[in-house]
Coordinates of C-alpha atoms in Angstrom, one line a residue:
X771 CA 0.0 0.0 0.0
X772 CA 2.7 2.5 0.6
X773 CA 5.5 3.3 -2.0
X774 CA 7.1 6.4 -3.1
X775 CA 6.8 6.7 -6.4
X776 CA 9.7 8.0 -9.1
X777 CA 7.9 10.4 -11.6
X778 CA 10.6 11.7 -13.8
X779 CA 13.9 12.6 -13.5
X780 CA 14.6 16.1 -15.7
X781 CA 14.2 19.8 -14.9
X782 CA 14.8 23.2 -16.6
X783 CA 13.2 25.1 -14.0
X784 CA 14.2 25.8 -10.3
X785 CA 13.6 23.0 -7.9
X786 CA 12.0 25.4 -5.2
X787 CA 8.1 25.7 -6.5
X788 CA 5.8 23.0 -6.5
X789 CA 2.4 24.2 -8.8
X790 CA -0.5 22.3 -7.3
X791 CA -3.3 22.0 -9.4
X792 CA -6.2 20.4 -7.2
X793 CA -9.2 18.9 -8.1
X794 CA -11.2 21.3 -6.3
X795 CA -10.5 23.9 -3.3
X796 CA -10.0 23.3 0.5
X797 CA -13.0 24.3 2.7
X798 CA -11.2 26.6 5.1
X799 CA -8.0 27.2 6.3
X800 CA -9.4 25.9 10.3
X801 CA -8.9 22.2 10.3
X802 CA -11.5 21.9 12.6
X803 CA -14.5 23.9 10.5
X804 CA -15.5 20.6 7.9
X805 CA -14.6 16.8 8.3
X806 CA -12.9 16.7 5.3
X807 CA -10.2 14.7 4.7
X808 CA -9.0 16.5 1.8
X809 CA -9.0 19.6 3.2
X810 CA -7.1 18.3 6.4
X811 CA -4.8 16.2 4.6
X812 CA -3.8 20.0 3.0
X813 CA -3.5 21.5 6.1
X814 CA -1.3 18.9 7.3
X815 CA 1.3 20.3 5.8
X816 CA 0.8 23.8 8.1
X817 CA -0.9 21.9 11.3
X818 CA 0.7 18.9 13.1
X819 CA -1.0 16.2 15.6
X820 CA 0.7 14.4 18.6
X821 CA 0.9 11.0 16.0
X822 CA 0.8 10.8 12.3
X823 CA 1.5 7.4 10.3
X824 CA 4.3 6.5 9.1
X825 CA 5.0 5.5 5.2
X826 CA 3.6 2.1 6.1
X827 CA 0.5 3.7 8.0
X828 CA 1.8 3.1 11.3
X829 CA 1.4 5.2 14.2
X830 CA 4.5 7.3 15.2
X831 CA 5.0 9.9 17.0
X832 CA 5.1 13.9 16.1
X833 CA 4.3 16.5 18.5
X834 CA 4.6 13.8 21.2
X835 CA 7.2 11.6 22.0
X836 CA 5.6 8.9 24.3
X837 CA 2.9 8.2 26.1
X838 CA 1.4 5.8 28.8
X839 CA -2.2 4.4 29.9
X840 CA -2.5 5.2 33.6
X841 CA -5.5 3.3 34.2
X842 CA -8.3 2.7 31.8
X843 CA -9.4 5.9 31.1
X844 CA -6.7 8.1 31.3
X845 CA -3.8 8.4 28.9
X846 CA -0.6 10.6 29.4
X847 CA 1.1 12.4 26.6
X848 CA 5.1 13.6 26.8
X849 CA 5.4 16.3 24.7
X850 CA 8.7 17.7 22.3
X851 CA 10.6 20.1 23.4
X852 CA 12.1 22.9 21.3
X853 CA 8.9 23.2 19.0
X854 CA 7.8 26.3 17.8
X855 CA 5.1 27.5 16.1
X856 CA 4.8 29.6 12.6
X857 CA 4.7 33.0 14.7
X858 CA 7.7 31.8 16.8
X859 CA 5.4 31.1 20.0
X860 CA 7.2 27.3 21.8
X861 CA 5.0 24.8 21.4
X862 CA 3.4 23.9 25.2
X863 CA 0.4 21.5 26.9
X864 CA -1.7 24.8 26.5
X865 CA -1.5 24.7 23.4
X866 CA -2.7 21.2 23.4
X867 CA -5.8 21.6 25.8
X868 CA -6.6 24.4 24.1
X869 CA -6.8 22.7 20.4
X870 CA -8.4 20.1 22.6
X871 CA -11.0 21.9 24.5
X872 CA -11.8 23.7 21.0
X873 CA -12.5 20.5 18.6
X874 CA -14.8 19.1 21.1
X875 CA -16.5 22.3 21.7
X876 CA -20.5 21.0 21.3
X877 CA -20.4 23.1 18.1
X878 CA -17.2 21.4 16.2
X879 CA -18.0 19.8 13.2
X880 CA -14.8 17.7 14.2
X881 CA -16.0 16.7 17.6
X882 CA -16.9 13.0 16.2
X883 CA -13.1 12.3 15.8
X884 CA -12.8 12.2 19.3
X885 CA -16.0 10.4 20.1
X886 CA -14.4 9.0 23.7
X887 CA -12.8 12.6 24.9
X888 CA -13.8 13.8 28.5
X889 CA -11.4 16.2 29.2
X890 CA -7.3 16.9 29.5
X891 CA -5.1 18.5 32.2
X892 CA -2.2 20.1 31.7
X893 CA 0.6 18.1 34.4
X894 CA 3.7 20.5 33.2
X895 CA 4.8 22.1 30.0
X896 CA 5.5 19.1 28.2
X897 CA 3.5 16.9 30.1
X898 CA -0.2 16.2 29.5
X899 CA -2.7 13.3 30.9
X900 CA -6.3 13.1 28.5
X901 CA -9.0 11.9 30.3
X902 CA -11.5 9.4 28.1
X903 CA -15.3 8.4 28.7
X904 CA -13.9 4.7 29.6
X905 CA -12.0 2.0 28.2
X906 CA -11.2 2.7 24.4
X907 CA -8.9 1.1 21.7
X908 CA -8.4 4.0 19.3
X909 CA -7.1 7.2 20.6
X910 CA -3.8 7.1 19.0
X911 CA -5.9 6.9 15.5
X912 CA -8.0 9.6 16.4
X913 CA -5.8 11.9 17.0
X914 CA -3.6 11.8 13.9
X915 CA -6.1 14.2 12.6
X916 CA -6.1 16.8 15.4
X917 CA -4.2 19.5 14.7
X918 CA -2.4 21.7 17.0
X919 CA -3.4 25.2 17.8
X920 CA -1.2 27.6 19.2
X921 CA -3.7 28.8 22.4
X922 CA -2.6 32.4 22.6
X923 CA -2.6 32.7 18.6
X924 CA -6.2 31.4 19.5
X925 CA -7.1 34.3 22.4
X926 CA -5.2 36.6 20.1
X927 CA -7.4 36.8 17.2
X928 CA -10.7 36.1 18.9
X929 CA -10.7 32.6 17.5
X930 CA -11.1 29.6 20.4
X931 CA -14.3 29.4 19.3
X932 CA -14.5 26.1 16.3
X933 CA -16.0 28.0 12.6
X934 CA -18.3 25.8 11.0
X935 CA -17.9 25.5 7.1
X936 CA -21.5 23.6 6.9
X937 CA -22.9 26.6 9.1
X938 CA -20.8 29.4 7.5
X939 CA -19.5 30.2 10.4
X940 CA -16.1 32.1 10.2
X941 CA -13.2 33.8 12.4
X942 CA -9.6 34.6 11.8
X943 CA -8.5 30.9 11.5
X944 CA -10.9 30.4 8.4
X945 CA -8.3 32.6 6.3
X946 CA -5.1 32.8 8.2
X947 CA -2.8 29.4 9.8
X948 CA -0.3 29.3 12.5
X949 CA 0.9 26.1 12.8
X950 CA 4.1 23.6 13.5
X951 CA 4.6 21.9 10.6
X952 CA 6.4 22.1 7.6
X953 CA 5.1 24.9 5.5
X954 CA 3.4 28.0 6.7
X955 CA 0.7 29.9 5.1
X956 CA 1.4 32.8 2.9
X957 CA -1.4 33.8 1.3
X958 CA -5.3 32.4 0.9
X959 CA -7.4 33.6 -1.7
X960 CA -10.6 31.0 -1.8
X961 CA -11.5 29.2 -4.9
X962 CA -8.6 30.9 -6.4
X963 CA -4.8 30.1 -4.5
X964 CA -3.4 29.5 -1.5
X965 CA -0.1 29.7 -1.2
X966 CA 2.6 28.1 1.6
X967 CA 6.7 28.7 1.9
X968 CA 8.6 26.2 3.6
X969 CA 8.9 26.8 7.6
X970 CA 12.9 26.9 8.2
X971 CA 12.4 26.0 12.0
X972 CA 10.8 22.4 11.1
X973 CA 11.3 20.6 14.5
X974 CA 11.7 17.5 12.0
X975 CA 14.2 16.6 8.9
X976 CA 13.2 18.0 5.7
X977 CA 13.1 15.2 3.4
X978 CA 11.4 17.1 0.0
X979 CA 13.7 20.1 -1.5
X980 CA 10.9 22.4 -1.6
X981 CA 10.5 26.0 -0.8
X982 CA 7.1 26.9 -1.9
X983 CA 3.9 25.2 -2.7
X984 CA 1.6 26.8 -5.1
X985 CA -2.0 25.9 -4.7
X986 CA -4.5 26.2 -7.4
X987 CA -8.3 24.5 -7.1
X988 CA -8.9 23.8 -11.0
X989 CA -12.5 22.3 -11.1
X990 CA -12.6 21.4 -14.8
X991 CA -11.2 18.2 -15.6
X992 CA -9.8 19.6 -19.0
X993 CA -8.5 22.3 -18.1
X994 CA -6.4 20.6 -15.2
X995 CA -5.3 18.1 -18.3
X996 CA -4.1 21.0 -20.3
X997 CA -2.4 22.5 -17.4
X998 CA -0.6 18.9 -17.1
X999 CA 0.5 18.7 -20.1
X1000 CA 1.4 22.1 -20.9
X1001 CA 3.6 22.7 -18.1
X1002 CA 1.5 24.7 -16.3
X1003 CA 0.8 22.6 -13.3
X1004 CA 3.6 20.2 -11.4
X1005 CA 0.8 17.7 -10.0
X1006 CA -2.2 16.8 -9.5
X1007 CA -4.1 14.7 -6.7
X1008 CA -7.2 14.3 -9.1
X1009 CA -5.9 12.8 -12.5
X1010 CA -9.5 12.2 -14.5
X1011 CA -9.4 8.7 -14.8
X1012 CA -11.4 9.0 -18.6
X1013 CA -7.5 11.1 -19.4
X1014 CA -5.1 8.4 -17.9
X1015 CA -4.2 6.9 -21.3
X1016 CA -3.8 10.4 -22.7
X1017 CA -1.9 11.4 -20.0
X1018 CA 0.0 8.1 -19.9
X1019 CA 1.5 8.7 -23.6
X1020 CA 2.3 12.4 -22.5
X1021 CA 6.3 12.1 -22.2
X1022 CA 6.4 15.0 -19.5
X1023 CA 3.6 13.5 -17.5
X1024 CA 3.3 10.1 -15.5
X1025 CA -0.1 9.1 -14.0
X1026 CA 0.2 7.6 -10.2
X1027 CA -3.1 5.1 -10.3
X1028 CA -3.8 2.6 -7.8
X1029 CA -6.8 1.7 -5.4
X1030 CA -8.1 3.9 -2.6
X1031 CA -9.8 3.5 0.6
X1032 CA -13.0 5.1 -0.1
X1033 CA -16.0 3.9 -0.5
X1034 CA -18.8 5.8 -2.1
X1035 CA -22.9 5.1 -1.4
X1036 CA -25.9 7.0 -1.6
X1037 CA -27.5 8.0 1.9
X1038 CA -31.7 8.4 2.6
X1039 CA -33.5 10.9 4.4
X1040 CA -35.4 8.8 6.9
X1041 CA -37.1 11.3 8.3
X1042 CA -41.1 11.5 8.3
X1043 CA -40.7 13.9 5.7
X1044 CA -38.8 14.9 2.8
X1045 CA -36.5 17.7 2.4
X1046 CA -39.9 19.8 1.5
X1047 CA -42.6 18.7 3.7
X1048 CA -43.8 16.0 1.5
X1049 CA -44.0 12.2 2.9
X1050 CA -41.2 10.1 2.6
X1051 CA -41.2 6.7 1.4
X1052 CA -37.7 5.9 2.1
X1053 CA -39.1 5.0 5.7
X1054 CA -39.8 1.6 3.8
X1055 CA -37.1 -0.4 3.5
X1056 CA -38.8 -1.7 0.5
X1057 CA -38.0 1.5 -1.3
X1058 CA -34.8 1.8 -0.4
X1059 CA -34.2 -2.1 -1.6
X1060 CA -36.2 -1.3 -4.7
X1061 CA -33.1 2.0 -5.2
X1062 CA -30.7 -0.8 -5.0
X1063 CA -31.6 -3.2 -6.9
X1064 CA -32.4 -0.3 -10.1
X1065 CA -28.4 0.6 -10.0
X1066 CA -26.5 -0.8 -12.8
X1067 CA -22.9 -0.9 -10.5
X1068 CA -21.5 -2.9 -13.4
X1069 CA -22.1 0.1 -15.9
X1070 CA -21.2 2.2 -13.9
X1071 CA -17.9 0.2 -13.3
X1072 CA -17.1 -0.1 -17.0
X1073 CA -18.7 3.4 -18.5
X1074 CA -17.9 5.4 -15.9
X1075 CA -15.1 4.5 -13.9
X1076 CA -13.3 2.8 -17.0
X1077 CA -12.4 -0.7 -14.9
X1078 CA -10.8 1.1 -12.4
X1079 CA -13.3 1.1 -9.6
X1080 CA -14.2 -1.5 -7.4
X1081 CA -18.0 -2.4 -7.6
X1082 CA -18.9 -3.1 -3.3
X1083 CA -21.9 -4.6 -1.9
X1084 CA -19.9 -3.1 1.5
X1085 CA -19.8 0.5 3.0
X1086 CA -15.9 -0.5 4.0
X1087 CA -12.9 -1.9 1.9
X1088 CA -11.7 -5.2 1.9
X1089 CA -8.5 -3.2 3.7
X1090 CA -10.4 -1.8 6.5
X1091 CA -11.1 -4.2 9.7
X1092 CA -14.9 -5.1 10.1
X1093 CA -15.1 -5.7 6.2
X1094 CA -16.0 -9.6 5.8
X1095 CA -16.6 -11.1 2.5
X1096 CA -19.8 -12.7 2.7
X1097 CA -21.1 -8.6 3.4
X1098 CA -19.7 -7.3 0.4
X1099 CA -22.7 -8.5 -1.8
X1100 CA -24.2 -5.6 -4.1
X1101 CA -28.0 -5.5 -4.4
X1102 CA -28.6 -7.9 -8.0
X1103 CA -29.6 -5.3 -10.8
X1104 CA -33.2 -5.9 -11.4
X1105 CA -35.2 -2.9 -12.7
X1106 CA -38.0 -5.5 -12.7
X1107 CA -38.2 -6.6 -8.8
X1108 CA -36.9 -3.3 -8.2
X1109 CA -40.9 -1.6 -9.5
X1110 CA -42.1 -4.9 -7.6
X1111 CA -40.9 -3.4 -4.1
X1112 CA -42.0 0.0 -4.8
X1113 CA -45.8 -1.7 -6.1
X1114 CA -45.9 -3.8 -3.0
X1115 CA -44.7 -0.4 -0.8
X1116 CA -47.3 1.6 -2.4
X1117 CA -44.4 3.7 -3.7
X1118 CA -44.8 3.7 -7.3
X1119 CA -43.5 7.4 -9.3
X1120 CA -42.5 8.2 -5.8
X1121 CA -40.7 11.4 -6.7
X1122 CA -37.3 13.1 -4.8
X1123 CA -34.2 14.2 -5.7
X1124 CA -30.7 13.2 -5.3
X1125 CA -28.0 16.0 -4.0
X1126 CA -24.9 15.8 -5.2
X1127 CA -21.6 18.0 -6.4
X1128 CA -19.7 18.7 -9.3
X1129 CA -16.4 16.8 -8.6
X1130 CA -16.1 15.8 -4.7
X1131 CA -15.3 12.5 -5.7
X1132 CA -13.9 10.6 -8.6
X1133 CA -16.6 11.6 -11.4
X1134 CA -19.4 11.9 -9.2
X1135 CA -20.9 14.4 -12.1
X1136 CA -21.5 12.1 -14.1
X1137 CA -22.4 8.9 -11.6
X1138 CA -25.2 11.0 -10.4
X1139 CA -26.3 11.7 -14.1
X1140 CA -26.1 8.1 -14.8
X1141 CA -28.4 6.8 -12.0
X1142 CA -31.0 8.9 -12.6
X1143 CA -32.6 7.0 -15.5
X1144 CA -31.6 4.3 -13.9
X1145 CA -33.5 5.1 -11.2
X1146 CA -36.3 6.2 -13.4
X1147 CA -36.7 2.8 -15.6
X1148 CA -37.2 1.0 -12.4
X1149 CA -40.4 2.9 -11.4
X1150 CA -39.4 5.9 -9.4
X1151 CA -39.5 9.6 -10.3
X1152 CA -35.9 11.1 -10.0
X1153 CA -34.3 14.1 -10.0
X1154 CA -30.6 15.5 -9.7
X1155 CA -29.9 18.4 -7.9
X1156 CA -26.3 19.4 -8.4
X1157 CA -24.0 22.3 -7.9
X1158 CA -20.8 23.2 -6.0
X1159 CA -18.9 21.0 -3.4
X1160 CA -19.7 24.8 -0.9
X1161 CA -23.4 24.8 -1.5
X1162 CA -24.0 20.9 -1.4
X1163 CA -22.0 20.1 1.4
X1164 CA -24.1 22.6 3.6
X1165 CA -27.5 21.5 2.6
X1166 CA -26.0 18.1 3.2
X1167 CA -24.5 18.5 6.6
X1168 CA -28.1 20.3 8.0
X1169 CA -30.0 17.2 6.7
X1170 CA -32.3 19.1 3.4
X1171 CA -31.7 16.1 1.7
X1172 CA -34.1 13.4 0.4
X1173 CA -30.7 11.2 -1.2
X1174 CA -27.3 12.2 -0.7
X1175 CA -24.0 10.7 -1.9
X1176 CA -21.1 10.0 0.3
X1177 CA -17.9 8.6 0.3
X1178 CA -16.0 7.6 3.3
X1179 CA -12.0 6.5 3.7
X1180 CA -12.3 5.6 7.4
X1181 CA -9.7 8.3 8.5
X1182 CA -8.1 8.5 10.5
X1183 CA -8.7 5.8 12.6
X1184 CA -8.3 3.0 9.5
X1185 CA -11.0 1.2 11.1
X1186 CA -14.7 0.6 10.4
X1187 CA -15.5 2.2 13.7
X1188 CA -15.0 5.2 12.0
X1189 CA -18.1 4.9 9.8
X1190 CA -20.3 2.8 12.2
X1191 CA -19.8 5.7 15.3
X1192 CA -19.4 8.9 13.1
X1193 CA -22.2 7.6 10.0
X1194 CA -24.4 4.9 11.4
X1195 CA -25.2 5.9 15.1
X1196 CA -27.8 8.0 15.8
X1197 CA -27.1 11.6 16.3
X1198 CA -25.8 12.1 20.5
X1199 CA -22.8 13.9 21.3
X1200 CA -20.1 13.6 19.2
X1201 CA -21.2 10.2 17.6
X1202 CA -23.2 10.6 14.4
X1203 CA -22.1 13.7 13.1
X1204 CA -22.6 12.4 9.4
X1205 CA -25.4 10.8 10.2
X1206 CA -27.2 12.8 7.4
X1207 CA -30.7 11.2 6.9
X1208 CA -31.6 11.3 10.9
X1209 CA -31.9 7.3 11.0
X1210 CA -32.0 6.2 14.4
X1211 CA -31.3 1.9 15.3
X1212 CA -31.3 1.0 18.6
X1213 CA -29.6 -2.1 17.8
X1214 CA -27.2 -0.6 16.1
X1215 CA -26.1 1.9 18.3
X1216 CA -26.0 -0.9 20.9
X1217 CA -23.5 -2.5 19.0
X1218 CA -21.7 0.3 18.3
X1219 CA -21.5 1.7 22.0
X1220 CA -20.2 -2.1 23.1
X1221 CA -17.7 -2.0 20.1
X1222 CA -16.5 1.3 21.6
X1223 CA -15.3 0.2 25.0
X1224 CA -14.5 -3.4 23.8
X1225 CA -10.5 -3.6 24.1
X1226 CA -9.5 -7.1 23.1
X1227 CA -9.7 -6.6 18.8
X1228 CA -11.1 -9.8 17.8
X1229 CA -14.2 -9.5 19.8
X1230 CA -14.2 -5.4 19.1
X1231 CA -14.1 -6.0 15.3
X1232 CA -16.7 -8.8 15.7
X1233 CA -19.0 -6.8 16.8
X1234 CA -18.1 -4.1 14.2
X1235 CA -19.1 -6.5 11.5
X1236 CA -22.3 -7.5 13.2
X1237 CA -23.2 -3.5 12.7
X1238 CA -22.0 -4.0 9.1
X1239 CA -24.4 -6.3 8.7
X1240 CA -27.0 -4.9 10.2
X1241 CA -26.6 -1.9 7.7
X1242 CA -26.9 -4.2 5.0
X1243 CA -29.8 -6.3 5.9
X1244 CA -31.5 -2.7 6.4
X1245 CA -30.5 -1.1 3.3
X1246 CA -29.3 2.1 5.3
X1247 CA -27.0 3.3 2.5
X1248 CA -26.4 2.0 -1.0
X1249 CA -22.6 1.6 -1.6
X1250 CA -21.4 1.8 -5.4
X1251 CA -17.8 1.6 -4.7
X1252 CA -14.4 2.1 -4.0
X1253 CA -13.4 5.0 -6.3
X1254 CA -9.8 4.8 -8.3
X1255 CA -6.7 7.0 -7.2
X1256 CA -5.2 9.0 -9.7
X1257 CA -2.7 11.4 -9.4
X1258 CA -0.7 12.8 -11.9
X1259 CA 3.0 14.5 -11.9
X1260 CA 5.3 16.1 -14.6
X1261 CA 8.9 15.4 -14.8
X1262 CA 9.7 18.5 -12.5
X1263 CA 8.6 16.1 -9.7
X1264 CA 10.9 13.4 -9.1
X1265 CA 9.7 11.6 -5.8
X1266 CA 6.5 11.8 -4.6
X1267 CA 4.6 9.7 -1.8
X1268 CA 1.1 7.5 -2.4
X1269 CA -0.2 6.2 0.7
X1270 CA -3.8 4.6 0.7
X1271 CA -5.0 7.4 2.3
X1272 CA -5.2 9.5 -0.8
X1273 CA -3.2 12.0 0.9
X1274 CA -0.2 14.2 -0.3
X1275 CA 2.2 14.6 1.9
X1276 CA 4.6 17.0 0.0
X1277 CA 7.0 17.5 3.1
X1278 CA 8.7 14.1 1.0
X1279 CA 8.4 15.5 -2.1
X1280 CA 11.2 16.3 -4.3
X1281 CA 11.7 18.0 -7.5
X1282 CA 14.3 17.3 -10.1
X1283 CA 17.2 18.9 -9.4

């Protein structure tokens, strides 16, 4: 799963600059204001955590060096010395309870990352003991995705408050960064560049050769192409998989392609009512089998996604733990049995619409396009409502959805707990933050609350695959897939990192010198 990946080997241009051309923009410059894991896996190169994986996506340490369990709910954290932030500040356990305190503040979109948090106390200035709701296995995953504040940067600019991209809610920390890491922020113009310079005062070794990153969000798939092959861009993390063999005959360009952790599915509203008031017959499972079994995942596969998908009957890869094979079983396509179920339900020309954005995932323009009809042929009356990753993603995240579409990587944890307590509990406390059509199993949060405090892993991820299950056998969501990586780099870029996390980490990137 993890490799770095040679790219090229030839330069005429200075080895400093790295020309980002994303496939779309970052939400905010707060790591806390979205649960994104595109946007965070950007800001991971201004913010750090206390752990981050390793090339081999194993926990290591980063702003801490050790830690300990004192007893079963209490962990403590030794901090490194002789870390400084952006602004120069040293880097303290105030800073930590602070970044704490302020992503699981009751009104963090990031509080779900750290569904077992109780509270922290600061023992010295290196030296700090987090307190948990009870016994649980995966703090050390969790917080490879918290980023450290500096506390009085915080105070400073009126910003220990979390923003709230969903909410649009902003503060200083939605436009400006003061982090630890490699590369500071230099400038941030949204939907239009965002620029960082390399941080001298690293705590770490520089392994890339870089001195600025140049981020651009180009939203059209041809037009990031063009920029490819014309120079104009050094890489891309969103190489349109219908341009690979194009791009694969380029001799400046060299496509990265290889299978990612994310799985995408459609969500219901299962709410009395629809988005609009009207009444909503995805409270039958009947309908929501019937939406399954009209989804051609197969054309889909081959039209859409070229071969390079991989059709899942799961809402978890084969990679993550909790995935069993016997789950992983799409929904037959039969348009047929499909009006059948929505007869029987009563549910014939039952008409919604299905949210989605232009490019959050890996064509999801033109998957949403495809189902439609799809949808249509098999009895129901479908519509698409589609626009901008900022719009959709709001109307998502308050719920004014009848279907939405999802895809989910498991991060940080790497573990199906991730979906199962963030996705498929009910909404309560930090656990069901995504939990965008307001279903509510008592069974399934059972087994979800037991997984959570269950410490030896075989019986923890047993239980995780009974809620697996139970999502199945209830038609919850509607997986599709796991979606293709494709990145894409020109022969400035010599090395350049793929994890299956689909993230760039650019601090071991290295141009051709």
């Amino acid at each position: 799963m993890a490799g770095a990946c040679a790219v090229g080997l030839v330069s005429g241009l200075s080895a400093e600059t790295l020309r980002w051309g994303g496939g779309r923009d970052i939400n905010s410059m707060d790591p806390y204001s979205f649960g994104s894991s595109y946007t965070l896996a950007f800001l991971n190169h201004v913010y750090e955590g206390l752990v981050r994986y390793d090339e081999n996506l194993q926990i290591e340490p980063a702003l801490a060096t050790g830690w300990e369990i004192l007893d079963e709910r209490t962990w403590r954290f030794t901090l490194r010395e002789g870390v400084t932030f952006h602004n120069g500040a040293p880097f303290t356990a105030d800073d930590v309870l602070a970044s704490l305190t302020r992503v699981t503040h009751p009104t963090s979109p990031l509080r779900g990352n750290l569904p077992a948090y109780a509270s922290a106390e600061v023992v010295d200035d290196h030296t700090i003991d987090i307190t948990l709701t009870g016994p649980y296995p995966l703090l050390l995953n969790d917080l490879t995705n918290i980023h450290i504040f500096n506390a009085q940067w915080l105070v400073d600019n009126n910003a220990e408050l979390p923003t709230d991209f969903g909410a649009g809610t902003e503060s200083y920390a939605t436009f400006n960064a003061n982090g630890t890491g490699p590369f500071r922020a230099l400038e941030r113009v949204p939907e239009s560049r965002t620029v960082l310079e390399v941080f001298d005062g690293w705590w770490d070794d520089a392994q890339h050769n870089i001195t600025r990153i140049e981020f651009t969000p180009i939203t059209s798939a041809a037009t990031r192409v063009a920029a490819l092959l014309s120079g104009e861009i050094d890489f891309t993390e969103d190489a349109p998989v219908q341009d690979l063999a194009r791009l694969e005959a380029a001799p400046n360009v060299t496509p990265l392609v290889t299978s990612d952790l994310r799985t995408v599915f459609f969500g219901f509203n299962q709410n009395e009512t629809l988005h609009d008031g009207r009444p909503n017959a995805f409270t039958d499972i009947r309908v929501r089998q019937a939406f399954g079994h009209a989804l051609d995942l197969e054309l889909i596969h081959r039209r859409i996604m070229r071969g390079m998908s991989r059709v899942s009957g799961s809402i978890v890869a084969p990679e993550i733990p909790g995935w069993r094979e016997d789950l992983d079983v799409p929904p037959a396509h039969d348009p047929e049995l499909a009006r059948s179920l929505l007869q029987e339900a009563g549910a014939e020309g039952f008409s919604f619409s299905i949210t989605c954005a232009y490019n959050d995932y890996v064509n999801e323009e033109e998957i949403c396009n495809a189902v439609i009809p799809m949808l249509n042929r098999a009895g129901f009356d479908a519509s698409l409502d589609i626009g901008p990753s900022a719009i959709q993603s709001q109307k998502s995240s308050n719920r004014q959805t009848d279907v939405f579409i999802l895809g989910w990587a498991n991060l940080p944890m790497l573990d199906s707990f991730s979906i199962l307590t963030q996705v498929m509990h009910s909404l309560e406390g930090t656990r069901g933050v995504f939990n965008w059509g307001s279903w509510s199993y008592p069974e399934l949060d059972a087994l979800i609350d037991a997984a959570s405090t269950e410490l030896d892993f075989d019986t923890r991820i047993g239980l995780q695959s009974e809620a697996l299950e139970f999502v199945r056998d209830n038609a919850i969501l509607m997986p599709l897939h796991q979606q293709p990586m494709a990145w894409a780099a020109t022969d400035r870029v010599s090395e350049v990192l793929q994890l299956g996390d689909n993230k760039a980490r650019h601090w071991k990137t290295r141009i051709a010198e």
